JSON list of C-alpha atoms and ligand atoms in Angstrom, two decimals:
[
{"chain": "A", "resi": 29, "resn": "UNK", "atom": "CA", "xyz": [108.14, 185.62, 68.84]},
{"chain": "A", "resi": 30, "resn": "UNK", "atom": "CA", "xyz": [105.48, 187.17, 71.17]},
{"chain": "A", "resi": 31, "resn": "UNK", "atom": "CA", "xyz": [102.72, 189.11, 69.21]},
{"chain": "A", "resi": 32, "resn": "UNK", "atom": "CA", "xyz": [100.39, 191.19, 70.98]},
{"chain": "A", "resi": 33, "resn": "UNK", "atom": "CA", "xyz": [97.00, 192.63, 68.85]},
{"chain": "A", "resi": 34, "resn": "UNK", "atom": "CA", "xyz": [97.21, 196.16, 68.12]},
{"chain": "A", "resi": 35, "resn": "UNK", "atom": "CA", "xyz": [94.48, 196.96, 65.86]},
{"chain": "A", "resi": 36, "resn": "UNK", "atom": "CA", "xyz": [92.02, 193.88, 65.68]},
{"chain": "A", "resi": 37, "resn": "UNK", "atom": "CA", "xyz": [90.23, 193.02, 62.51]},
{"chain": "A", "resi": 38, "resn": "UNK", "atom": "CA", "xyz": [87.14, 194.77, 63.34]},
{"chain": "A", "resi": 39, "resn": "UNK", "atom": "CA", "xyz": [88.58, 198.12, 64.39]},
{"chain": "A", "resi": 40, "resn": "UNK", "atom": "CA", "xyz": [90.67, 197.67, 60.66]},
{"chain": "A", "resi": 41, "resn": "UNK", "atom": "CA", "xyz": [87.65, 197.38, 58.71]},
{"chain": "A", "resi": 42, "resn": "UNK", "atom": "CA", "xyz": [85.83, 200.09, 60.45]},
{"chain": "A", "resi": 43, "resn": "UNK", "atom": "CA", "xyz": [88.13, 202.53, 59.35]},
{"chain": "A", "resi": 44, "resn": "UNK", "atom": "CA", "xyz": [89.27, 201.51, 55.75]},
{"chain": "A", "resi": 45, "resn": "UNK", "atom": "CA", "xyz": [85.59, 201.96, 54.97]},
{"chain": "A", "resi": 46, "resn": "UNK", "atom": "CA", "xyz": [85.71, 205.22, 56.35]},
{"chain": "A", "resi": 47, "resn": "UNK", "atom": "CA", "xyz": [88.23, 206.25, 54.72]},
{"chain": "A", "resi": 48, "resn": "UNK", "atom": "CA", "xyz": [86.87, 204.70, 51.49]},
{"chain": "A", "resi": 49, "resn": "UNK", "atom": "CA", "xyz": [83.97, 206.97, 51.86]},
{"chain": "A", "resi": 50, "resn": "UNK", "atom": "CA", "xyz": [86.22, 210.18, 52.49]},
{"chain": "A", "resi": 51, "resn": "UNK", "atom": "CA", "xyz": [88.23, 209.39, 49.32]},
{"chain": "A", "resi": 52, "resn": "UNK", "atom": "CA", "xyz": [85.62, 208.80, 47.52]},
{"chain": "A", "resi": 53, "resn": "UNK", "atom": "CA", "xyz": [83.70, 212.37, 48.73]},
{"chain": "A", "resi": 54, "resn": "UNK", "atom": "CA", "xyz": [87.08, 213.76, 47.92]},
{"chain": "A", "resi": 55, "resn": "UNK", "atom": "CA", "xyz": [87.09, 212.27, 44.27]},
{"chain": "A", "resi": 56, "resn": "UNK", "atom": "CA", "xyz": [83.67, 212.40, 42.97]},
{"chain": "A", "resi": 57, "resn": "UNK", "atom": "CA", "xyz": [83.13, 212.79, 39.65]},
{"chain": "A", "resi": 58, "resn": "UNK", "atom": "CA", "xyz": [86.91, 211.81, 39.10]},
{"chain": "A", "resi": 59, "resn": "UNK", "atom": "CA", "xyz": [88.24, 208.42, 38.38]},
{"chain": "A", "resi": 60, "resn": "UNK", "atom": "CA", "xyz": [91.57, 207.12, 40.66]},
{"chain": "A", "resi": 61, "resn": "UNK", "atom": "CA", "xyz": [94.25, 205.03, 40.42]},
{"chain": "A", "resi": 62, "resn": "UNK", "atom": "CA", "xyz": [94.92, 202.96, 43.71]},
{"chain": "A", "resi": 63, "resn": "UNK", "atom": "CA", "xyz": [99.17, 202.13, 43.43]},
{"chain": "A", "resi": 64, "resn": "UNK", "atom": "CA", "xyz": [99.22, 199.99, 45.70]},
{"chain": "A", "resi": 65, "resn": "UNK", "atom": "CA", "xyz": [103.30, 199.47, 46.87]},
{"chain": "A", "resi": 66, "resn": "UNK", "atom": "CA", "xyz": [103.99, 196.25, 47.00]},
{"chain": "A", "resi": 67, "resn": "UNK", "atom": "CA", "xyz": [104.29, 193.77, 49.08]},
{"chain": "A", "resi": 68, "resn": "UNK", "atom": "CA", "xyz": [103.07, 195.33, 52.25]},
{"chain": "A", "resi": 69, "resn": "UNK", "atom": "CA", "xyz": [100.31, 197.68, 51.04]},
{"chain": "A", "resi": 70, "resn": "UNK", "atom": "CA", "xyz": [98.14, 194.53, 49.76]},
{"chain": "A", "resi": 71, "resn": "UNK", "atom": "CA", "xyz": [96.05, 193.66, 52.03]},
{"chain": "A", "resi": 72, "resn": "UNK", "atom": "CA", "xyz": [94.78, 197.48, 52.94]},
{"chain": "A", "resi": 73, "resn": "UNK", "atom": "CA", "xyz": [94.47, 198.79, 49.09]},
{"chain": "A", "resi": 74, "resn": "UNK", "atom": "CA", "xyz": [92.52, 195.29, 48.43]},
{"chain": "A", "resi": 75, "resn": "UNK", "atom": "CA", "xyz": [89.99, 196.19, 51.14]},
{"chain": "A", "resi": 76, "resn": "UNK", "atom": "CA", "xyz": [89.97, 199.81, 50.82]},
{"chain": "A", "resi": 77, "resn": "UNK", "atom": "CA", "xyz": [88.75, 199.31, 47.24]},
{"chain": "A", "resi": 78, "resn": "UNK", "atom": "CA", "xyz": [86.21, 196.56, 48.48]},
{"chain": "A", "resi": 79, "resn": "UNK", "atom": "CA", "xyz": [84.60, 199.46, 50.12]},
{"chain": "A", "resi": 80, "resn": "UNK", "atom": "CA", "xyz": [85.26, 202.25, 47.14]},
{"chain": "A", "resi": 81, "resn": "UNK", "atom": "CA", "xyz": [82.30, 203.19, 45.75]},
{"chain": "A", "resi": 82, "resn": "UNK", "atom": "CA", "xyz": [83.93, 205.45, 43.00]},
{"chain": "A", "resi": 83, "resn": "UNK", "atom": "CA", "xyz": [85.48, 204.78, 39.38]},
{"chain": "A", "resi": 84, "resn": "UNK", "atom": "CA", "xyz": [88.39, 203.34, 40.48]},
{"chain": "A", "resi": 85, "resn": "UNK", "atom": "CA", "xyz": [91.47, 201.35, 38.76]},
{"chain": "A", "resi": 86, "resn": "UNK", "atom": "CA", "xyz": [94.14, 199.34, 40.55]},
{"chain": "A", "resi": 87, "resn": "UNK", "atom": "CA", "xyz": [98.21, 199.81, 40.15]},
{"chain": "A", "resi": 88, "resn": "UNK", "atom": "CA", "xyz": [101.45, 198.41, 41.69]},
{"chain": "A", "resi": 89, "resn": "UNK", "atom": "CA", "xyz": [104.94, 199.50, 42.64]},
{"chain": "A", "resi": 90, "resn": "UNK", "atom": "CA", "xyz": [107.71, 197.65, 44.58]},
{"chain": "A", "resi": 91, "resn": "UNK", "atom": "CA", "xyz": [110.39, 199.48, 46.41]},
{"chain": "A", "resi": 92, "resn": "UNK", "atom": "CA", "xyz": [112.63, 197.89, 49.25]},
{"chain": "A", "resi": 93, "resn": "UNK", "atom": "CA", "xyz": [114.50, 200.01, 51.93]},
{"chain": "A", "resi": 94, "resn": "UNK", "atom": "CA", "xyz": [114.09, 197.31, 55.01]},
{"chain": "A", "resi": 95, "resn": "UNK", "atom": "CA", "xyz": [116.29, 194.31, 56.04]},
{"chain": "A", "resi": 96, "resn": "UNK", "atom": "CA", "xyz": [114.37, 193.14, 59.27]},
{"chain": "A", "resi": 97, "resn": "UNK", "atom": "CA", "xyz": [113.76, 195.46, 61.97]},
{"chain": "A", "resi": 98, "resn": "UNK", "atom": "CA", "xyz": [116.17, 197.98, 60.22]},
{"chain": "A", "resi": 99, "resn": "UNK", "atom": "CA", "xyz": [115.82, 200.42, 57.69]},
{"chain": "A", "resi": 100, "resn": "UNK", "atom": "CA", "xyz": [118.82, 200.17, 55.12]},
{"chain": "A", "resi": 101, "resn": "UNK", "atom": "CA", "xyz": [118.17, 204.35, 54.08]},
{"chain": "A", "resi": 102, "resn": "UNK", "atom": "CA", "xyz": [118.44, 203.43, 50.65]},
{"chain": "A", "resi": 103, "resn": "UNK", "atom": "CA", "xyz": [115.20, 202.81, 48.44]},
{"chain": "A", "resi": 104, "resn": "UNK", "atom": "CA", "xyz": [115.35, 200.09, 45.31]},
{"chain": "A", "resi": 105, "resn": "UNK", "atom": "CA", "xyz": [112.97, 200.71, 42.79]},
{"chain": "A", "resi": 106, "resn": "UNK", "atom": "CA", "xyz": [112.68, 196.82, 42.26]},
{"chain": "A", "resi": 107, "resn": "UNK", "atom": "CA", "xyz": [108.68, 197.12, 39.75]},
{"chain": "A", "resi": 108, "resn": "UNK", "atom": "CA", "xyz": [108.50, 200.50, 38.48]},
{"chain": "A", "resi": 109, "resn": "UNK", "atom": "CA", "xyz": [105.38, 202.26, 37.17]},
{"chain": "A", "resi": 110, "resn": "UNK", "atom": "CA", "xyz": [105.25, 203.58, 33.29]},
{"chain": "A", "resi": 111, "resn": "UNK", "atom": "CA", "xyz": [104.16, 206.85, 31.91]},
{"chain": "A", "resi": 112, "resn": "UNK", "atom": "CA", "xyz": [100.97, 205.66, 30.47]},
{"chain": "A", "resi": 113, "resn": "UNK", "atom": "CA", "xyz": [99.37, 204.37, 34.10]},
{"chain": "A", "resi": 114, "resn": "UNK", "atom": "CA", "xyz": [99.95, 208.11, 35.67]},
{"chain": "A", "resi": 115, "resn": "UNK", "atom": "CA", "xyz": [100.30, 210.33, 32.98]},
{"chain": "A", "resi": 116, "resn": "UNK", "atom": "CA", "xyz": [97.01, 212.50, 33.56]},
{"chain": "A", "resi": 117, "resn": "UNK", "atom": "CA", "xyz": [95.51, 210.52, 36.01]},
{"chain": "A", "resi": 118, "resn": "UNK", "atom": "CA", "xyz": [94.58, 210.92, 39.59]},
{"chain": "A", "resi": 119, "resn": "UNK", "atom": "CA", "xyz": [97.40, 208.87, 41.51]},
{"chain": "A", "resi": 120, "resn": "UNK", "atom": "CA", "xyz": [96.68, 207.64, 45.12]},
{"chain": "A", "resi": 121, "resn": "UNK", "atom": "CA", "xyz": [99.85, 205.89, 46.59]},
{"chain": "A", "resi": 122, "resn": "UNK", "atom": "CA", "xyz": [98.74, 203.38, 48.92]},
{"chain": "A", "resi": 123, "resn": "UNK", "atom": "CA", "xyz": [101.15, 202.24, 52.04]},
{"chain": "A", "resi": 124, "resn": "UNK", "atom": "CA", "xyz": [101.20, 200.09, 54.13]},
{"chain": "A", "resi": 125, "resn": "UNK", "atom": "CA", "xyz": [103.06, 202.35, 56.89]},
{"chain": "A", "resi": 126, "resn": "UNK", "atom": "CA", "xyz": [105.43, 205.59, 57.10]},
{"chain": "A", "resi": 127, "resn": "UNK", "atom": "CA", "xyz": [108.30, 204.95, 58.99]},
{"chain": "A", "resi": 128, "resn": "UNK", "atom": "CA", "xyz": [110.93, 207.68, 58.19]},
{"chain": "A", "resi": 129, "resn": "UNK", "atom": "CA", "xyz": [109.36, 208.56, 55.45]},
{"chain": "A", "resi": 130, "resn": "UNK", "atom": "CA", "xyz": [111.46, 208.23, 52.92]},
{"chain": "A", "resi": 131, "resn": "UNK", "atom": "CA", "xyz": [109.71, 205.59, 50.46]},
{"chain": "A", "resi": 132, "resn": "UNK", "atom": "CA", "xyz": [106.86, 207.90, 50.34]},
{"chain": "A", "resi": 133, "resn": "UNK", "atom": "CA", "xyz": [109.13, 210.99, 49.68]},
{"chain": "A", "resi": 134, "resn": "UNK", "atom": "CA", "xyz": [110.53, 208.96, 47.16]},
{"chain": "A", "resi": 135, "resn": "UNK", "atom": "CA", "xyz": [107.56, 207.82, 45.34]},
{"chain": "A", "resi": 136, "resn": "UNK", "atom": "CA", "xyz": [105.92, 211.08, 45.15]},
{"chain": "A", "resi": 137, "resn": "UNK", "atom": "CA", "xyz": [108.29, 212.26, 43.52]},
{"chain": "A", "resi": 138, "resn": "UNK", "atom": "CA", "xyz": [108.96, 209.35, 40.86]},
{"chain": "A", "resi": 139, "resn": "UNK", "atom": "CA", "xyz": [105.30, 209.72, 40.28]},
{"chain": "A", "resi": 140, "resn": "UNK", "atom": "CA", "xyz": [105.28, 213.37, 39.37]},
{"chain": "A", "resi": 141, "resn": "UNK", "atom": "CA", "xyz": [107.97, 213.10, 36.76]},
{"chain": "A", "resi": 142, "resn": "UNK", "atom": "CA", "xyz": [105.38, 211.04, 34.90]},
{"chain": "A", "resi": 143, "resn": "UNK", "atom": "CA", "xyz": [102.97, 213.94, 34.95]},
{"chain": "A", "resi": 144, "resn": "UNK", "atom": "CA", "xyz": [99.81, 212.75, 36.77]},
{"chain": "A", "resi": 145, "resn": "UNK", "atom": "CA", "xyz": [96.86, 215.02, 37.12]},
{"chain": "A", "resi": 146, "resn": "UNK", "atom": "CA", "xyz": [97.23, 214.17, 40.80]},
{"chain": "A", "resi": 147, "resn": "UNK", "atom": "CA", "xyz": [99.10, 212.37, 43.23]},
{"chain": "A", "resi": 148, "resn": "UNK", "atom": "CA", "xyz": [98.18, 212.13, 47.14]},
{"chain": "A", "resi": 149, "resn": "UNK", "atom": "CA", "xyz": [99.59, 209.20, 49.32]},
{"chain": "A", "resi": 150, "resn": "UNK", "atom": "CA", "xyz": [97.32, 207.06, 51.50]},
{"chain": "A", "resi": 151, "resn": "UNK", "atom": "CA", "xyz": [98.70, 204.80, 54.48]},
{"chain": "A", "resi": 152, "resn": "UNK", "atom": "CA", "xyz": [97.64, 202.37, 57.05]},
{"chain": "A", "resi": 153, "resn": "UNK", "atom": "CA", "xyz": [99.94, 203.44, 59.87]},
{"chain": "A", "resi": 154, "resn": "UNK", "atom": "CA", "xyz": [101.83, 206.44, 60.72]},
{"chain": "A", "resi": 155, "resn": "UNK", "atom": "CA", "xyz": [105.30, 206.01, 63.00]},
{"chain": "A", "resi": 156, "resn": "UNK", "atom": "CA", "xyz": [105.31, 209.80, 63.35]},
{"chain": "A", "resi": 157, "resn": "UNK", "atom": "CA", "xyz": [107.84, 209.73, 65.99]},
{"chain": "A", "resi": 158, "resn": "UNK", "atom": "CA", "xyz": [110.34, 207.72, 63.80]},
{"chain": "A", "resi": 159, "resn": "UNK", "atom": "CA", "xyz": [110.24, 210.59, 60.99]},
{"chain": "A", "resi": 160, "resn": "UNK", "atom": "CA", "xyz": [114.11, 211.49, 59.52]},
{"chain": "A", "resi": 161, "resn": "UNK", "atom": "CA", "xyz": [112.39, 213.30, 56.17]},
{"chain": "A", "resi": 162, "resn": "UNK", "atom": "CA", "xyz": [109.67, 215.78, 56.08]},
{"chain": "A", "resi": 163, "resn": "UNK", "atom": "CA", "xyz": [106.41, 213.80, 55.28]},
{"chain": "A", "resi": 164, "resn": "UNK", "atom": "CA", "xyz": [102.56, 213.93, 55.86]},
{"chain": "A", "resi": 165, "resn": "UNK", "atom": "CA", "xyz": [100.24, 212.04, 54.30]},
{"chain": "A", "resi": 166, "resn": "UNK", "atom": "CA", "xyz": [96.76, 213.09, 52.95]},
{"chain": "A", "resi": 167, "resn": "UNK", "atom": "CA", "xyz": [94.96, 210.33, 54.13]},
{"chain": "A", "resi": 168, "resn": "UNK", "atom": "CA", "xyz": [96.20, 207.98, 57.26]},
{"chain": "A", "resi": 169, "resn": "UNK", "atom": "CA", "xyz": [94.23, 205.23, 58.76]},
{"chain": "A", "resi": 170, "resn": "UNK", "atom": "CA", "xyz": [96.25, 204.78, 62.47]},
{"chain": "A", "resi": 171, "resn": "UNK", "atom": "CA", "xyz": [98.34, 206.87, 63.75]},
{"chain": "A", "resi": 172, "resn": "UNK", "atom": "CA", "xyz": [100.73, 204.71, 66.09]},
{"chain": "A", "resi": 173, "resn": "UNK", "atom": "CA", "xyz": [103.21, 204.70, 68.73]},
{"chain": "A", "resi": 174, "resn": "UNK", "atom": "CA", "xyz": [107.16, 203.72, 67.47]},
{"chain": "A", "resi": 175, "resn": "UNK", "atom": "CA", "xyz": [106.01, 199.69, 67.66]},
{"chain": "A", "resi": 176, "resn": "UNK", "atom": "CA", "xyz": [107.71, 197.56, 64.92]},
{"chain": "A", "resi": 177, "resn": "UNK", "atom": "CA", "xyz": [104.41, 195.99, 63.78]},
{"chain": "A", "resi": 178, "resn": "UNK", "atom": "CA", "xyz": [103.23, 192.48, 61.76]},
{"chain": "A", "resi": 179, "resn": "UNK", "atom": "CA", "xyz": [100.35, 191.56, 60.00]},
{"chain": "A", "resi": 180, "resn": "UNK", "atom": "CA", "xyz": [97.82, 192.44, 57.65]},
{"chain": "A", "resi": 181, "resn": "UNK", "atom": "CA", "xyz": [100.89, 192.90, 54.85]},
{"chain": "A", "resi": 182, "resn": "UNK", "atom": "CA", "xyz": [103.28, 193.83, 56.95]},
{"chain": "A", "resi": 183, "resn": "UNK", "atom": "CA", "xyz": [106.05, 191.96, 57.76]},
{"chain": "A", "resi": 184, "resn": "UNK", "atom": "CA", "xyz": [109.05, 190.64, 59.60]},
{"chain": "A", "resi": 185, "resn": "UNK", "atom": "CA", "xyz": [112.01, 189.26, 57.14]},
{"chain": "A", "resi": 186, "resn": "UNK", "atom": "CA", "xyz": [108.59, 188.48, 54.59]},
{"chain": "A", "resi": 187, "resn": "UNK", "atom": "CA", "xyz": [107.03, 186.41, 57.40]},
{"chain": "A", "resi": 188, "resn": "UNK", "atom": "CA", "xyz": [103.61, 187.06, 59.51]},
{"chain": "A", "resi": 189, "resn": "UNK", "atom": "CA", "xyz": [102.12, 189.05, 56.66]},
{"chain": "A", "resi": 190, "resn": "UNK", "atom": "CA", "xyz": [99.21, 186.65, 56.93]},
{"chain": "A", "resi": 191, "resn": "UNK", "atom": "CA", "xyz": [97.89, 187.94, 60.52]},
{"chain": "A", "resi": 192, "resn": "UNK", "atom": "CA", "xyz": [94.24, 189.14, 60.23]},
{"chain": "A", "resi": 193, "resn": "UNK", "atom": "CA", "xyz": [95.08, 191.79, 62.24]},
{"chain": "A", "resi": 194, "resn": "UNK", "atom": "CA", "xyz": [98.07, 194.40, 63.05]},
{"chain": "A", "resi": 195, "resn": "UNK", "atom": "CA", "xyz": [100.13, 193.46, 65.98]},
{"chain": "A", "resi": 196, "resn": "UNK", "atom": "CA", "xyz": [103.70, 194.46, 67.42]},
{"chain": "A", "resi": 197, "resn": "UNK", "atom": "CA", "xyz": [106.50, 192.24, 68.46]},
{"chain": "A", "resi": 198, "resn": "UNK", "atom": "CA", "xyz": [106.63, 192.24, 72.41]},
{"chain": "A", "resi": 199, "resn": "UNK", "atom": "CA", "xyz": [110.19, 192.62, 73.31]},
{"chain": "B", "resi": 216, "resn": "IMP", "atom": "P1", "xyz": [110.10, 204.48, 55.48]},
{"chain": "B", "resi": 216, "resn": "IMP", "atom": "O1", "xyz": [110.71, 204.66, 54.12]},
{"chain": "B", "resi": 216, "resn": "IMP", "atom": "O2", "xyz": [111.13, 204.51, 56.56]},
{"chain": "B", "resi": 216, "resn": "IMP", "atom": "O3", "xyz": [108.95, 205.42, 55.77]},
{"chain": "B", "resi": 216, "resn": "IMP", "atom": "O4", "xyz": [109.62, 203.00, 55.58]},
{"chain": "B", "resi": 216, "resn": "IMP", "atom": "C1", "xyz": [108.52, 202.54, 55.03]},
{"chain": "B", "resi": 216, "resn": "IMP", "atom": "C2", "xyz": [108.61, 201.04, 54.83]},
{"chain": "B", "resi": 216, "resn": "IMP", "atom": "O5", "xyz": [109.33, 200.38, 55.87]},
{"chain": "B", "resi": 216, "resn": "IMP", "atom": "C3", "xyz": [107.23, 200.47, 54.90]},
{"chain": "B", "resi": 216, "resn": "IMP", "atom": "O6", "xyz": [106.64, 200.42, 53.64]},
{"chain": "B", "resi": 216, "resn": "IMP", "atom": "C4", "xyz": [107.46, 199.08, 55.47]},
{"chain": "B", "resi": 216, "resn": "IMP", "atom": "O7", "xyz": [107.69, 198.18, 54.43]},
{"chain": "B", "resi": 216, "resn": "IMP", "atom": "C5", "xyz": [108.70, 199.20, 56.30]},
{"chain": "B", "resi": 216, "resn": "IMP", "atom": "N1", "xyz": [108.40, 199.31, 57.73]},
{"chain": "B", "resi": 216, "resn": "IMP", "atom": "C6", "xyz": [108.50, 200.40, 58.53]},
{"chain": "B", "resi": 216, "resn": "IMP", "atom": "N2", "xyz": [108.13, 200.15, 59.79]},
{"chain": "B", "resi": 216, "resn": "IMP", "atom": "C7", "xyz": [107.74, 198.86, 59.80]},
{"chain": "B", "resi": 216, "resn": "IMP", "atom": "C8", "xyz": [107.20, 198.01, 60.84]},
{"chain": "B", "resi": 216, "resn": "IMP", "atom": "O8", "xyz": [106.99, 198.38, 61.99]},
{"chain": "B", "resi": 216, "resn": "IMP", "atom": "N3", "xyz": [106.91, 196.74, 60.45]},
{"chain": "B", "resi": 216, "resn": "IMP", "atom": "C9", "xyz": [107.11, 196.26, 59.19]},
{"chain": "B", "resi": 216, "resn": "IMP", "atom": "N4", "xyz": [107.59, 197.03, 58.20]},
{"chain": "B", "resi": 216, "resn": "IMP", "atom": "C10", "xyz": [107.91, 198.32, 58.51]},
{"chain": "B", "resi": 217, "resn": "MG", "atom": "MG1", "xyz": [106.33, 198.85, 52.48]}
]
């Protein structure tokens, strides 16, 4: 498989911290919950909290909705979240990209019937152009052009997740 760098490692850090710092403006005085959705949102919710300065606590959720380069449409709720992590708490979904949209669509609303005080969604990459529900997220990283991308958590069939940086598969 040829893999070309699209965001380097630099570039990556660059950003997370500033959007570390704009979370953190956007928080203050508050304490958050990072759920982090598993597997791909790892690596970016570990080093966006590296750079939080704010009270901050960490939380996981798995969903699954891709088989390869393909979307199946249907979301799995495979480690769910309970009541007492989001009840009254300030919830900050962390991605690892919106595609279509629907995980995130999804997840916001699982999260709200546990009552948080808040819930916002936070992603690494935005595929705007590949958007079938309506979705924008509070905080993105990268906007990006409709590349099916590896690295830095994300994956192909669970493999290059380990690439320091994000690239796309050169077709
Ligand atoms: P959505 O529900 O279509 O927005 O898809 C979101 C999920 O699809 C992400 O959390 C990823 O796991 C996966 N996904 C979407 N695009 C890519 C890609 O380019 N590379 C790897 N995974 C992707
Ligand atoms: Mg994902």
């Amino acid at each position: 498989m040829n893999i070309e760098v699209l965001i380097n490692e630099k570039e990556l850090d660059k950003r997370i911290e500033e959007l570390a710092l704009q979370i953190a403006k956007d928080y203050e005085g508050e304490e958050v919950i990072f759920c982090s959705v598993l597997k791909g949102a790892i690596f970016f919710t570990v080093d966006l909290m590296k750079h939080y300065k704010g009270d901050c606590e960490i939380n996981f959720v798995r969903v699954s909705s891709y088989q390869g380069e393909n979307s199946t449409g249907t979301i799995t709720l495979k480690i769910p979240l309970k009541k007492e992590d989001i009840e009254n708490k300030n919830i900050i979904l962390v991605e690892d990209i919106v595609d279509t949209g629907r995980t995130f669509k999804y997840l916001v609303e699982y999260v709200k019937e546990f009552n948080p005080k808040s819930v916002k969604t936070c992603v690494l990459l935005d595929k705007k152009a590949r958007r079938v529900v309506e979705f924008e997220p509070d905080y993105t990283a990268f906007p990006i052009d409709d590349l099916f991308v590896v690295g830095y958590g994300l994956d192909y069939d669970e493999k290059l997740r380990n690439l320091p940086f994000v690239g796309y598969v050169k077709k």
